XYZ file of C-alpha atoms in Angstrom:
646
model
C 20.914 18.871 -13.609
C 22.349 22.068 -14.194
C 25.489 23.428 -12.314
C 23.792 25.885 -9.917
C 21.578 22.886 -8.585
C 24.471 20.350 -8.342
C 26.496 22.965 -6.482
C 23.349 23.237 -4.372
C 23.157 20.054 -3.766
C 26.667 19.129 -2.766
C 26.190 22.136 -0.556
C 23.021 20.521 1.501
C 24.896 16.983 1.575
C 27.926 18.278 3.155
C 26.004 20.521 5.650
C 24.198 17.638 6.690
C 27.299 15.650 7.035
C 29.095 18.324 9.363
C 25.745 18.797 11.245
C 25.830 15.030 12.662
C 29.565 15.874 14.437
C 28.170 18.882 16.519
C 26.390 19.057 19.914
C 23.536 20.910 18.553
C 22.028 18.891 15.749
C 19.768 20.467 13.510
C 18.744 16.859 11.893
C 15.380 15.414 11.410
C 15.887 13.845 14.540
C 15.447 16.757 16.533
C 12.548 18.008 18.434
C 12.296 20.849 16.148
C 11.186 24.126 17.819
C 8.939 26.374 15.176
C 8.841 29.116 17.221
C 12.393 30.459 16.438
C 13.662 30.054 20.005
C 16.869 28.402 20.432
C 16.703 24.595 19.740
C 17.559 22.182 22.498
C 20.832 20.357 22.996
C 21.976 17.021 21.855
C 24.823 15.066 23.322
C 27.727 15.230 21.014
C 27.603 11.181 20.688
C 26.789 8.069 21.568
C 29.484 8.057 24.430
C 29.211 11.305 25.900
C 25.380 9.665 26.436
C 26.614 6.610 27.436
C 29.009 7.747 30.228
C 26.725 10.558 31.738
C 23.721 7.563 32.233
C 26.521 5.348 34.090
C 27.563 8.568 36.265
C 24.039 9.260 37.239
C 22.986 5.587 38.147
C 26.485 4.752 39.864
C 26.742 7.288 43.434
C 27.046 7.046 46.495
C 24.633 4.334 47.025
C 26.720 1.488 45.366
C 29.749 1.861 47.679
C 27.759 2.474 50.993
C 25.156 0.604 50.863
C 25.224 -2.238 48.253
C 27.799 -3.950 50.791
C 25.767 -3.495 53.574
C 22.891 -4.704 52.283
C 24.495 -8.001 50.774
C 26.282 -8.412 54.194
C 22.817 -8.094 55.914
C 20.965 -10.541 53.951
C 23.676 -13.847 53.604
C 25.884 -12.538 50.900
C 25.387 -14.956 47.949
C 21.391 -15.109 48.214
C 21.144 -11.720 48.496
C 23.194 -11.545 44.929
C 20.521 -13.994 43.273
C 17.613 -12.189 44.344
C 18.663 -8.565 43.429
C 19.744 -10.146 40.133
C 16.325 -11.945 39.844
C 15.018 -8.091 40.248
C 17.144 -6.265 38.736
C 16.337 -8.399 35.333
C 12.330 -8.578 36.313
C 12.323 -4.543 36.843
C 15.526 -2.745 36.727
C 15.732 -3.388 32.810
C 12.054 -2.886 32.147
C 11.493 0.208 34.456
C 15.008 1.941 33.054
C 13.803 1.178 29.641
C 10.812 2.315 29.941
C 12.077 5.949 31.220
C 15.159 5.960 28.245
C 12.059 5.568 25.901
C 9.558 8.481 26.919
C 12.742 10.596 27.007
C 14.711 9.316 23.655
C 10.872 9.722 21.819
C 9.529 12.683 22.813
C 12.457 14.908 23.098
C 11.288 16.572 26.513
C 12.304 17.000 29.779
C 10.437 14.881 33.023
C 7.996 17.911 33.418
C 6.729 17.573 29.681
C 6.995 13.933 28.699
C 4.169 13.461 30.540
C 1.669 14.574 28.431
C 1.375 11.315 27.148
C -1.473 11.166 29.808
C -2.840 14.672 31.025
C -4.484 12.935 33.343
C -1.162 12.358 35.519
C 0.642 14.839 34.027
C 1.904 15.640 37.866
C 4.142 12.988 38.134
C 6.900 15.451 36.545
C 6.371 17.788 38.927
C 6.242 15.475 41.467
C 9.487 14.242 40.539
C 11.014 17.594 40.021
C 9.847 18.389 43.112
C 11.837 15.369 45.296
C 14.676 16.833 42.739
C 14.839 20.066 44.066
C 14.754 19.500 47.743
C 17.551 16.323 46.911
C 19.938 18.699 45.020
C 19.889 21.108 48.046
C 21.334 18.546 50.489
C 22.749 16.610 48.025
C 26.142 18.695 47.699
C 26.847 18.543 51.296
C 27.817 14.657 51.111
C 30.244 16.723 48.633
C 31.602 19.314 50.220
C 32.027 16.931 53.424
C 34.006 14.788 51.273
C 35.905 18.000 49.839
C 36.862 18.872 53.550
C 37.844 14.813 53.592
C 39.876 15.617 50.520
C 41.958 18.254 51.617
C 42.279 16.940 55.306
C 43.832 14.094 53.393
C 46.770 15.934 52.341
C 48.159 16.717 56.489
C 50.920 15.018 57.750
C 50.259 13.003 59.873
C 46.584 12.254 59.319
C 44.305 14.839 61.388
C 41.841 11.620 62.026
C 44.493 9.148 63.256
C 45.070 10.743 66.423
C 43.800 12.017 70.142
C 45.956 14.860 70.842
C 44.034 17.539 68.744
C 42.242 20.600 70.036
C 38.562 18.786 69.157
C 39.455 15.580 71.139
C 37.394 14.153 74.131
C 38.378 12.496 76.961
C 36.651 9.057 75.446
C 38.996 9.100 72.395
C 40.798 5.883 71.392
C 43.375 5.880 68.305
C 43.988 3.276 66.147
C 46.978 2.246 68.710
C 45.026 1.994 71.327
C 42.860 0.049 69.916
C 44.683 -2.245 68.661
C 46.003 -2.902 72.312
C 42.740 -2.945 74.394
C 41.098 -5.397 71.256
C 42.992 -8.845 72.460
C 41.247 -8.268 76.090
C 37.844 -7.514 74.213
C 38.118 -10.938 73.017
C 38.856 -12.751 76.168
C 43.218 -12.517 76.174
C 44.469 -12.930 79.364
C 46.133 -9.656 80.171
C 48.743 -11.681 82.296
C 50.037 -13.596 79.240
C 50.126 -10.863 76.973
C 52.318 -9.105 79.694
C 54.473 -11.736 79.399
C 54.859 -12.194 76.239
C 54.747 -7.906 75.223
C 56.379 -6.384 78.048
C 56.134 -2.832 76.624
C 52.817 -2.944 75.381
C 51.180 -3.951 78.133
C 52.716 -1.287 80.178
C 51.777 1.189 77.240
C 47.846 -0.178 77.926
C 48.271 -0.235 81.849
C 49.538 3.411 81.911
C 46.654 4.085 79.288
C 43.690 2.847 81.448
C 45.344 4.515 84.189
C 44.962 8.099 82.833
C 41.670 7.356 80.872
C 40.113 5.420 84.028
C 39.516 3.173 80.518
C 37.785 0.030 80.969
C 35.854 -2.933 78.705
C 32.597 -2.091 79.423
C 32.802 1.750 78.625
C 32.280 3.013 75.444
C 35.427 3.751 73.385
C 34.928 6.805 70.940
C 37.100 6.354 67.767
C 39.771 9.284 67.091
C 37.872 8.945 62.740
C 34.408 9.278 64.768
C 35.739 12.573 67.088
C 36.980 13.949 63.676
C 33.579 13.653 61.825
C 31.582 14.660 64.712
C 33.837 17.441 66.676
C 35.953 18.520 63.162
C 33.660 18.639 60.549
C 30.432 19.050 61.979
C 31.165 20.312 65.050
C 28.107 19.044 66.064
C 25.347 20.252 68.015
C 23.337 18.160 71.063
C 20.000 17.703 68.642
C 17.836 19.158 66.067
C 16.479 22.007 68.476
C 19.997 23.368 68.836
C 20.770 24.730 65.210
C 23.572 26.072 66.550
C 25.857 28.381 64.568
C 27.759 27.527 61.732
C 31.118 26.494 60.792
C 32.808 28.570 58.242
C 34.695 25.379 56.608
C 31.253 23.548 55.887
C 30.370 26.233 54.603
C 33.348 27.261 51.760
C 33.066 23.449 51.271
C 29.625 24.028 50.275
C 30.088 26.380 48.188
C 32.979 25.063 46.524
C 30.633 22.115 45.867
C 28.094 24.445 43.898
C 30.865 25.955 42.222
C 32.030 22.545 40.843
C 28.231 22.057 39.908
C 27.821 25.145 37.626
C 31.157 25.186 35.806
C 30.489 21.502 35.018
C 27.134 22.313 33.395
C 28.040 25.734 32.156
C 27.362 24.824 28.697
C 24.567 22.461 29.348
C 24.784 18.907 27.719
C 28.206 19.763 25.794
C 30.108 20.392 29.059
C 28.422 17.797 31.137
C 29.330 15.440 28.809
C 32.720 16.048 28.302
C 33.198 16.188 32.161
C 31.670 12.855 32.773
C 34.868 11.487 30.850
C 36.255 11.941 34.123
C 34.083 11.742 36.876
C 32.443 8.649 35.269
C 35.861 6.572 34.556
C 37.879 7.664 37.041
C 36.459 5.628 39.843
C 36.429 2.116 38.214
C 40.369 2.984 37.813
C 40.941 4.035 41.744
C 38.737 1.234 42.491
C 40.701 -0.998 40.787
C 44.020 0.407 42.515
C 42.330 0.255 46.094
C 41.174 -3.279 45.182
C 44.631 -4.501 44.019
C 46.620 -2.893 47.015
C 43.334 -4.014 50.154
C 43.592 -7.475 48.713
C 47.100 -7.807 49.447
C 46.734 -7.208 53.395
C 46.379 -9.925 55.643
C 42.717 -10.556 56.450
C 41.425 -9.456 52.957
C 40.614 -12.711 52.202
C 38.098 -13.193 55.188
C 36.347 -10.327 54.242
C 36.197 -11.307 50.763
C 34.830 -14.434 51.493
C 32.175 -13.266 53.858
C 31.161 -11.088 51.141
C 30.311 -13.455 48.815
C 29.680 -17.026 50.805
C 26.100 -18.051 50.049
C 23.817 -18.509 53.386
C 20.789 -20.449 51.389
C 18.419 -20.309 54.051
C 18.025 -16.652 53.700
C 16.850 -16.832 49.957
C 13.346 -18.233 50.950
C 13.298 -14.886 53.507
C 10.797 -11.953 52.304
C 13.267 -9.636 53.845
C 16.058 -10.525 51.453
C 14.255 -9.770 47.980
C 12.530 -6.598 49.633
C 16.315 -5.298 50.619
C 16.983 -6.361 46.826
C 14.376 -4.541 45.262
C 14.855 -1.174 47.235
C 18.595 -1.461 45.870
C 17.801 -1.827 42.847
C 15.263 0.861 42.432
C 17.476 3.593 44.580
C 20.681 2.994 42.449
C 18.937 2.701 38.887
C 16.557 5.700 39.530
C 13.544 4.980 37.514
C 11.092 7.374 38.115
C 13.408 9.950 39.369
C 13.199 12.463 36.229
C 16.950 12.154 35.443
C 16.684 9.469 33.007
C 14.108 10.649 31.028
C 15.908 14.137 30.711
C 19.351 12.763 29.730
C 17.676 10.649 27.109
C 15.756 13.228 25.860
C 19.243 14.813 24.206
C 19.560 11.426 22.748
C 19.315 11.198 18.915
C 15.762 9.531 17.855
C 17.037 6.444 16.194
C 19.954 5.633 19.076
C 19.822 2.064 19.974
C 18.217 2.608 23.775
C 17.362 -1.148 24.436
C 20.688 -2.126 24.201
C 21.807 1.094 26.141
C 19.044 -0.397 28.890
C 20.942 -3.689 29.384
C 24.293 -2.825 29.174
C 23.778 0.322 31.673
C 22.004 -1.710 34.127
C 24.414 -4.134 34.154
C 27.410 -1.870 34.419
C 26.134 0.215 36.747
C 24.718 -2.500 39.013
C 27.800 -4.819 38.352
C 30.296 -1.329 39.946
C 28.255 -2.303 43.010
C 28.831 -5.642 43.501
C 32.819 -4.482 42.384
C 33.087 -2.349 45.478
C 31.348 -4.620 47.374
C 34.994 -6.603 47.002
C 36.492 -3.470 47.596
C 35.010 -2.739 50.739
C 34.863 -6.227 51.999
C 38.816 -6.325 51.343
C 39.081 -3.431 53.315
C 36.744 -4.088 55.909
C 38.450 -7.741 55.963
C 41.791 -6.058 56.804
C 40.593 -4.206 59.604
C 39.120 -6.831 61.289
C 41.942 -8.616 61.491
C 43.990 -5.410 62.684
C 41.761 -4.879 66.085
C 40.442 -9.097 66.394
C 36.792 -8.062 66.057
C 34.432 -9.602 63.937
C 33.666 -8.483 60.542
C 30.032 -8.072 60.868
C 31.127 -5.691 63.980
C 33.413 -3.229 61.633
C 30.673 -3.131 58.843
C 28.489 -0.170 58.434
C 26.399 1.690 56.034
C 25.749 4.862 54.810
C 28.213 8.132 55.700
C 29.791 6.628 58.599
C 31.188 3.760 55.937
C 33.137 6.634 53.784
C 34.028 9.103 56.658
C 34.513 6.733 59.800
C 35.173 3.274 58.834
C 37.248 4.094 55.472
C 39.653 6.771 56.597
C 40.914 4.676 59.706
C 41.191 1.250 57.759
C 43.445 3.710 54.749
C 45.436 5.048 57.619
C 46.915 1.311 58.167
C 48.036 1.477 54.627
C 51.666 2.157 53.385
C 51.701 5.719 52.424
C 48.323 6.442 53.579
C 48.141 9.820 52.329
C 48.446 8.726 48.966
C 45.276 5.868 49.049
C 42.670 8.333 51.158
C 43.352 11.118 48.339
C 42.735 8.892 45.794
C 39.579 7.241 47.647
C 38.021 10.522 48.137
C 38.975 11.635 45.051
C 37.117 8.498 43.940
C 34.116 9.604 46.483
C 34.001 13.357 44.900
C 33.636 12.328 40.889
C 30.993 9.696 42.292
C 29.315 12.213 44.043
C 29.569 14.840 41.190
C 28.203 12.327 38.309
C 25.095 12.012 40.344
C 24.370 15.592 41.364
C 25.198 16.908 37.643
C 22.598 14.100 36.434
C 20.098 15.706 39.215
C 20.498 19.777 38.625
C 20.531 19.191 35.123
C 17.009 17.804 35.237
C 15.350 20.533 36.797
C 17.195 23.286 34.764
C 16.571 21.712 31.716
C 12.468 22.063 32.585
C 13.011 25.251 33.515
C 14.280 25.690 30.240
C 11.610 23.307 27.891
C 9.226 25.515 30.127
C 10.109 28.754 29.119
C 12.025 28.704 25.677
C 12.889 31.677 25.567
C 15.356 31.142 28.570
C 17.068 29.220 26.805
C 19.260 32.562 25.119
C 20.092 32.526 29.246
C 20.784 28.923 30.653
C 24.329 30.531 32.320
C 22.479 33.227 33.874
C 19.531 30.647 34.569
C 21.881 27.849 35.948
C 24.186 30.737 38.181
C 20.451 32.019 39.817
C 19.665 28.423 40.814
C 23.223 27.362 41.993
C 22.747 30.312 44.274
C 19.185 29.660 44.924
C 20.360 26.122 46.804
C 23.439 27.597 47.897
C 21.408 29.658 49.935
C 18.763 26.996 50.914
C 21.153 24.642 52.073
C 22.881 26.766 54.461
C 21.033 25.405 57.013
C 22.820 21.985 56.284
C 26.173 23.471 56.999
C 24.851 24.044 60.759
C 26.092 22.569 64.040
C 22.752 20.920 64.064
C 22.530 20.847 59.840
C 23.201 16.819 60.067
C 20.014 16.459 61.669
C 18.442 18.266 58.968
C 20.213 16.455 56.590
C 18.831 13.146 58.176
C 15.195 14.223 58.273
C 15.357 15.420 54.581
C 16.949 12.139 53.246
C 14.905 10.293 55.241
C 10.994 11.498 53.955
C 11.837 13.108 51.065
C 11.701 10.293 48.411
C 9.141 8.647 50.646
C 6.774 8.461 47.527
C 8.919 7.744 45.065
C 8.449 4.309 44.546
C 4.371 5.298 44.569
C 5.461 7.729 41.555
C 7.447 4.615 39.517
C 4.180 2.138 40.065
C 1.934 5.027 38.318
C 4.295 5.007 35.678
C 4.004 1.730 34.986
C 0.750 1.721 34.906
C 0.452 4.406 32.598
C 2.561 3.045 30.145
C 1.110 -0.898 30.506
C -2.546 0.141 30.771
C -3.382 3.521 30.179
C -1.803 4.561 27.063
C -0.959 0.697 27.045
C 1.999 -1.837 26.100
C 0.890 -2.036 22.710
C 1.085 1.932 21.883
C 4.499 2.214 23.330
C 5.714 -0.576 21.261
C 4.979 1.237 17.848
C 6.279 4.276 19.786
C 9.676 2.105 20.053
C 9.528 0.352 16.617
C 9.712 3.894 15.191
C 13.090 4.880 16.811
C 14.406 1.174 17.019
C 13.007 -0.062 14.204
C 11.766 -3.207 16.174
C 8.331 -3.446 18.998
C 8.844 -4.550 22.350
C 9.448 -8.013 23.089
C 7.016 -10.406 24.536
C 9.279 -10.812 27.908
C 9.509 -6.834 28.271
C 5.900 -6.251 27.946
C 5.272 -8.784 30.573
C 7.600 -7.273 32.567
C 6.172 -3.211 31.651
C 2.513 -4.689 32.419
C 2.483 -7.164 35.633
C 6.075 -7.468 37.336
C 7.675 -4.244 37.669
C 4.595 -2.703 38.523
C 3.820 -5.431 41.104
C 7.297 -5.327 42.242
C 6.841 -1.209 42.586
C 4.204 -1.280 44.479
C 5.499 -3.857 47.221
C 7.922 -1.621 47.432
C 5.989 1.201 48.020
C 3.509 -0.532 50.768
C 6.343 -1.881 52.356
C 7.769 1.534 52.335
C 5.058 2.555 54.828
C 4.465 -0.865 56.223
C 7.759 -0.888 57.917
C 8.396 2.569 58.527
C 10.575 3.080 61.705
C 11.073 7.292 62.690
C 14.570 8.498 61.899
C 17.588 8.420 64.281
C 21.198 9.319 64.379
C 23.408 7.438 66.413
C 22.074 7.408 69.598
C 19.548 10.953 68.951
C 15.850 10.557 68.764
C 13.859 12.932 66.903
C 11.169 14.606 68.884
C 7.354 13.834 67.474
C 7.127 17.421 65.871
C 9.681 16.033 63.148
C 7.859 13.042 62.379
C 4.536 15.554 61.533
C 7.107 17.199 59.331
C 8.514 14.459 57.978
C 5.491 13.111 56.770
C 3.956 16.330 55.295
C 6.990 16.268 53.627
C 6.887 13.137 51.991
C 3.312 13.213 51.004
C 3.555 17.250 49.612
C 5.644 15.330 46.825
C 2.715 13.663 45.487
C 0.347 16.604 45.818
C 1.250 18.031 42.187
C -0.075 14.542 40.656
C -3.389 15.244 42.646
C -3.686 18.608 41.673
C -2.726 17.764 37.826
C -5.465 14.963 38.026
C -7.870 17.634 38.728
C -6.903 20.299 36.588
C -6.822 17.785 33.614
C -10.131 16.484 34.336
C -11.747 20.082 34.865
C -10.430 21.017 31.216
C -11.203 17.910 29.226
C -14.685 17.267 27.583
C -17.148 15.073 28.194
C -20.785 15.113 30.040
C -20.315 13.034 32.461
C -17.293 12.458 35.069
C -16.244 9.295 33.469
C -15.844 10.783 29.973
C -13.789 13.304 31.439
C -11.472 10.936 33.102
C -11.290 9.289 29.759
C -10.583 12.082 27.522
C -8.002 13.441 29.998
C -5.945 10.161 29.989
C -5.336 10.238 26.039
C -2.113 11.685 25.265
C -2.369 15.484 24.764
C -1.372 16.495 20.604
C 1.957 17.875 22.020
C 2.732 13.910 22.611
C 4.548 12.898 19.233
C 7.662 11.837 18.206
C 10.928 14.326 18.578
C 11.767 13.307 14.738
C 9.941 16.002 12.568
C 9.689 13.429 9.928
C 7.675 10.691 12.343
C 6.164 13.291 13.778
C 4.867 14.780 10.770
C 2.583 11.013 9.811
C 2.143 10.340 13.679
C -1.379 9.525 15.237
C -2.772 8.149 18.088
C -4.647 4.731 17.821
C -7.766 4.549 19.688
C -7.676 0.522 19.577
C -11.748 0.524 19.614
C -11.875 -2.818 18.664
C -10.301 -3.987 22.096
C -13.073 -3.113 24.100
C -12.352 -5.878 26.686
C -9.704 -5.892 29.325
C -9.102 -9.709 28.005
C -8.327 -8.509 24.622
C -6.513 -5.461 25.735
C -4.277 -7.460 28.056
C -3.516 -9.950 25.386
C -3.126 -6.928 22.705
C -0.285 -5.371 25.414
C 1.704 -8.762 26.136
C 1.422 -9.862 22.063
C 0.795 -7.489 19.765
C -2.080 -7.720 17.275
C -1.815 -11.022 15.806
C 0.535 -12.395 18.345
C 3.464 -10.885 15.843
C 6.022 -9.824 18.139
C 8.997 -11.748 19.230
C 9.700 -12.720 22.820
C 13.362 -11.570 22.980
């Protein structure tokens, strides 16, 4: 070897060398773009991965209604069963997603060619995407308003003597004065015993005309409805709109687009902080609720089992929607953020630690809230299960009066909705970043543009979700979190099948065997073929099985909004539909059933991201399992019976 080619050589080797450490890898295990357009990102490494997975799987959903849930539905057999499925399909069904993504190299919209046929389940996806992200950010900016009410002296929610108060309103004093008599006191004794107080209640009923069977209206609940919302008498009343909703708004999207400014290598340097920084205020707000009297009790009616509840059908289906809504499978997120994966990155072990981390933060604040919760029964001598609620009202109701009992209670409500804000933000990042990387794997060329791309579409739902901000925006909020993922778990059952049957267990294993060096197990496949796919579709039938119209508080939605509701829900899976159709019109064949065939093999644009795999990759027709028998028993073992069952 002469000099020139040794020089050359040591030139190549460190190049490659410097090209693993940067964002934008240019190694074989890229999805390699021919065309000259700008190659797609790559996370940075395995953590910045790692941690932006665990920010989009743990939101709002494991601190609102994980507890609620588990409450619901006996506490300890409610744990079994949603481990029971989160094993059976949250591992399977997240795997499953981390593979198309980590293999292919493409976005939700594209990874889909591996069966033209139902191609439209991207778009479907992308679809229940872009409606989510435009309502999305108003859980955020409602908890930025939280956020900087938080830092008034005293708290603007712990009293009735502001401008927005009712007659009705009851502060946490008050409360804790009228409570004993709720409970059957004797208002005699306690007059003897608290001289003061009970003169402090007397004159208080005098001047409210207050008594125990009219309904009490909370000072937190006057600030959330009469504050923030300033809200409207119904849906019909749009009412106008509230210029602090809407600066809160926009400083929402503003946090959305500097966080994503540079695509993958800002996101996942930002995730450093919105993904760890709740387990540590967690962990603070744990340590300081579980030294207040009555923490305990709440603790304990968190987690004592209730056995007869295990054998009820309600219980596992409460466990499977859990499951499915926190993990996301069949959302579009995961596939995208594994897409910038590199191809030979370890994603079955990323599948059962994530699912377990992410799934294990919920049972974590399910102590958290149950300490809480715990204390503040004790404070006003009502029952636990009669403090307890889910969704909003949990983080903007039932949180901010339990914090203001708390020593310095400015200090734990900015850190809880601090907490409640990089929660929020992992999520949404996880959920604009899927649809503007489509855009992008769409049109390549854009690619030169993503800032002025991103910026458009930050505006784009700005703009859309003005409506939200509204005197009567929370009942448009309501309808559109209600019916919008109303198909979703329709969309996840299709993809199972698609992978187990269609292109089949077997074809995806040698798909995985490339980047992990290893086939699916025997216990996975199972799971790919028959659980999670039966699981999926309970879910879905029960969906519409048990469907009850939507309602907030005491407001009933008038029939008009059900029509709408339901169009809504079923436009998301008219793209699969129209792909089907499309796909089938295009493919050969003479008759129908040719065409249907054809149109489910994976299109040539279906190959591995790795140029070198992709370069030796084909697709195996399998022709000589011709039976479903043999097919089945090729998906669950592998020719030969060769693979291993863990």
């Amino acid at each position: 070897m002469n000099d020139r080619e040794h020089i050359a050589e040591t030139v190549d080797l460190v190049t490659k060398e410097n090209t693993n450490q940067v964002c934008i890898s240019q190694s074989e295990s890229d999805n390699g773009d021919e065309t000259g357009e700008p190659q797609r990102g790559h996370w940075a490494n395995k953590v910045d991965s790692f941690l932006s997975l665990l920010g989009y799987c743990v939101g709002y959903g494991n601190i609102w209604r994980f507890p609620y849930f588990c409450m619901r539905n006996g506490g300890g057999p409610f744990l079994v069963a949603f481990l029971c499925i989160l094993v059976l399909c949250g591992i399977p069904t997240y795997f499953l997603d981390l593979v198309m993504g980590q293999f292919s190299g493409k976005t939700s919209l594209h990874a889909w060619q591996i069966c033209p046929l139902l191609q439209g389940i991207g778009a479907s996806a992308l679809l229940v995407l872009f409606v989510i992200n435009t309502y999305y950010n108003l859980i955020i900016a409602w908890t930025i308003f939280y956020l900087g009410s938080a830092f008034l002296v005293p708290l603007p929610w712990t009293s009735c003597d502001n401008s927005w108060n009712t007659a009705d309103c009851i502060n946490n004093r008050t409360m804790e004065l009228v409570s004993p008599f709720h409970n059957g006191s004797s208002l005699t004794a306690y007059h003897s015993t608290n001289q003061s107080n009970a003169d402090e209640l007397s004159e208080y009923v005098i001047e409210r005309n207050l008594t125990l069977s009219k309904k009490m209206v909370t000072s937190e609940e006057e600030f959330w409805r009469y504050r923030l919302l300033e809200i409207s008498s119904g849906i019909e009343d749009i009412g106008g709109m509230p210029w602090h909703l809407a600066v809160c708004f926009l400083g929402a999207w503003l946090l959305t687009f500097f966080s994503l400014i540079r695509g993958v290598r800002s996101s996942g340097k930002v995730v450093y902080v919105t993904a760890l920084l709740p387990y540590v205020i967690l962990t603070a707000i744990l340590i300081r609720a579980a030294l207040l009297p009555g923490a305990g009790d709440g603790i304990l009616y968190f987690i004592t089992p209730n056995l007869h509840k295990l054998v009820e059908p309600q219980v596992w289906l409460e466990a499977s929607l859990q499951v499915f809504y926190s993990l996301g499978p069949g959302w579009g997120p995961l596939i995208t953020l594994s897409s910038y994966n590199h191809f030979h990155n370890n994603c079955f072990r990323d599948s059962i630690l994530m699912v377990f981390i992410s799934e294990g933060t919920s049972i974590y604040g399910g102590f958290v809230v149950f300490a809480v919760l715990g204390y503040m029964a004790h404070e006003t001598g009502m029952h636990i299960s009669d403090v307890v609620t889910s969704g909003p009202g949990l983080v903007f109701m039932t949180y901010p009066e339990a914090l203001s009992h708390l020593p310095l209670p400015n200090v734990w409500t900015v850190l809880f909705f601090l907490m409640m804000l990089t929660v929020g933000m992992d999520s949404q990042l996880s959920c604009v970043e899927t649809v503007i990387s489509a855009v992008m794997d769409q049109f390549p060329t854009l690619r030169r543009r993503r800032v002025l791309v991103q910026g458009v579409g930050c505006i784009l739902w700005y703009f859309l979700g003005l409506i939200l901000c509204t005197q009567g925006g929370i009942y448009v909020f309501v309808v559109l979190d209600w019916y919008i993922a109303f198909g979703v778990p329709m969309l996840a059952f299709i993809e199972c099948v698609i992978i187990g049957w269609i292109y089949g267990a077997e074809r995806f294993s040698r798909d995985a065997e490339l980047m992990l060096g290893r086939g699916i197990p025997v216990l996975m496949r199972i799971a790919l073929t028959f659980i999670a796919p039966s699981i999926l579709l309970t879910i879905a039938v029960s969906t519409v099985a048990t469907y009850k119209p939507p309602t907030y508080g005491k407001y009933k939605f008038p029939y008009y909004i059900t029509i709408f509701g339901f169009l809504l829900g079923l436009s998301t899976l008219v793209p699969v539909i129209v792909g089907a159709v499309k796909a089938i019109r295009s493919s050969q064949g003479k008759t129908f059933l040719k065409r249907v065939v054809n149109a489910s093999k994976p299109s040539e644009n279906w190959k591995p991201a790795s140029r070198k795999h992709a370069r030796d990759y084909t697709y195996d027709e399998l022709s000589n399992y011709k039976s479903f028998y043999s097919r089945m028993k090729l998906n669950i073992f592998g020719p030969g019976n060769t693979e291993k069952w863990i």
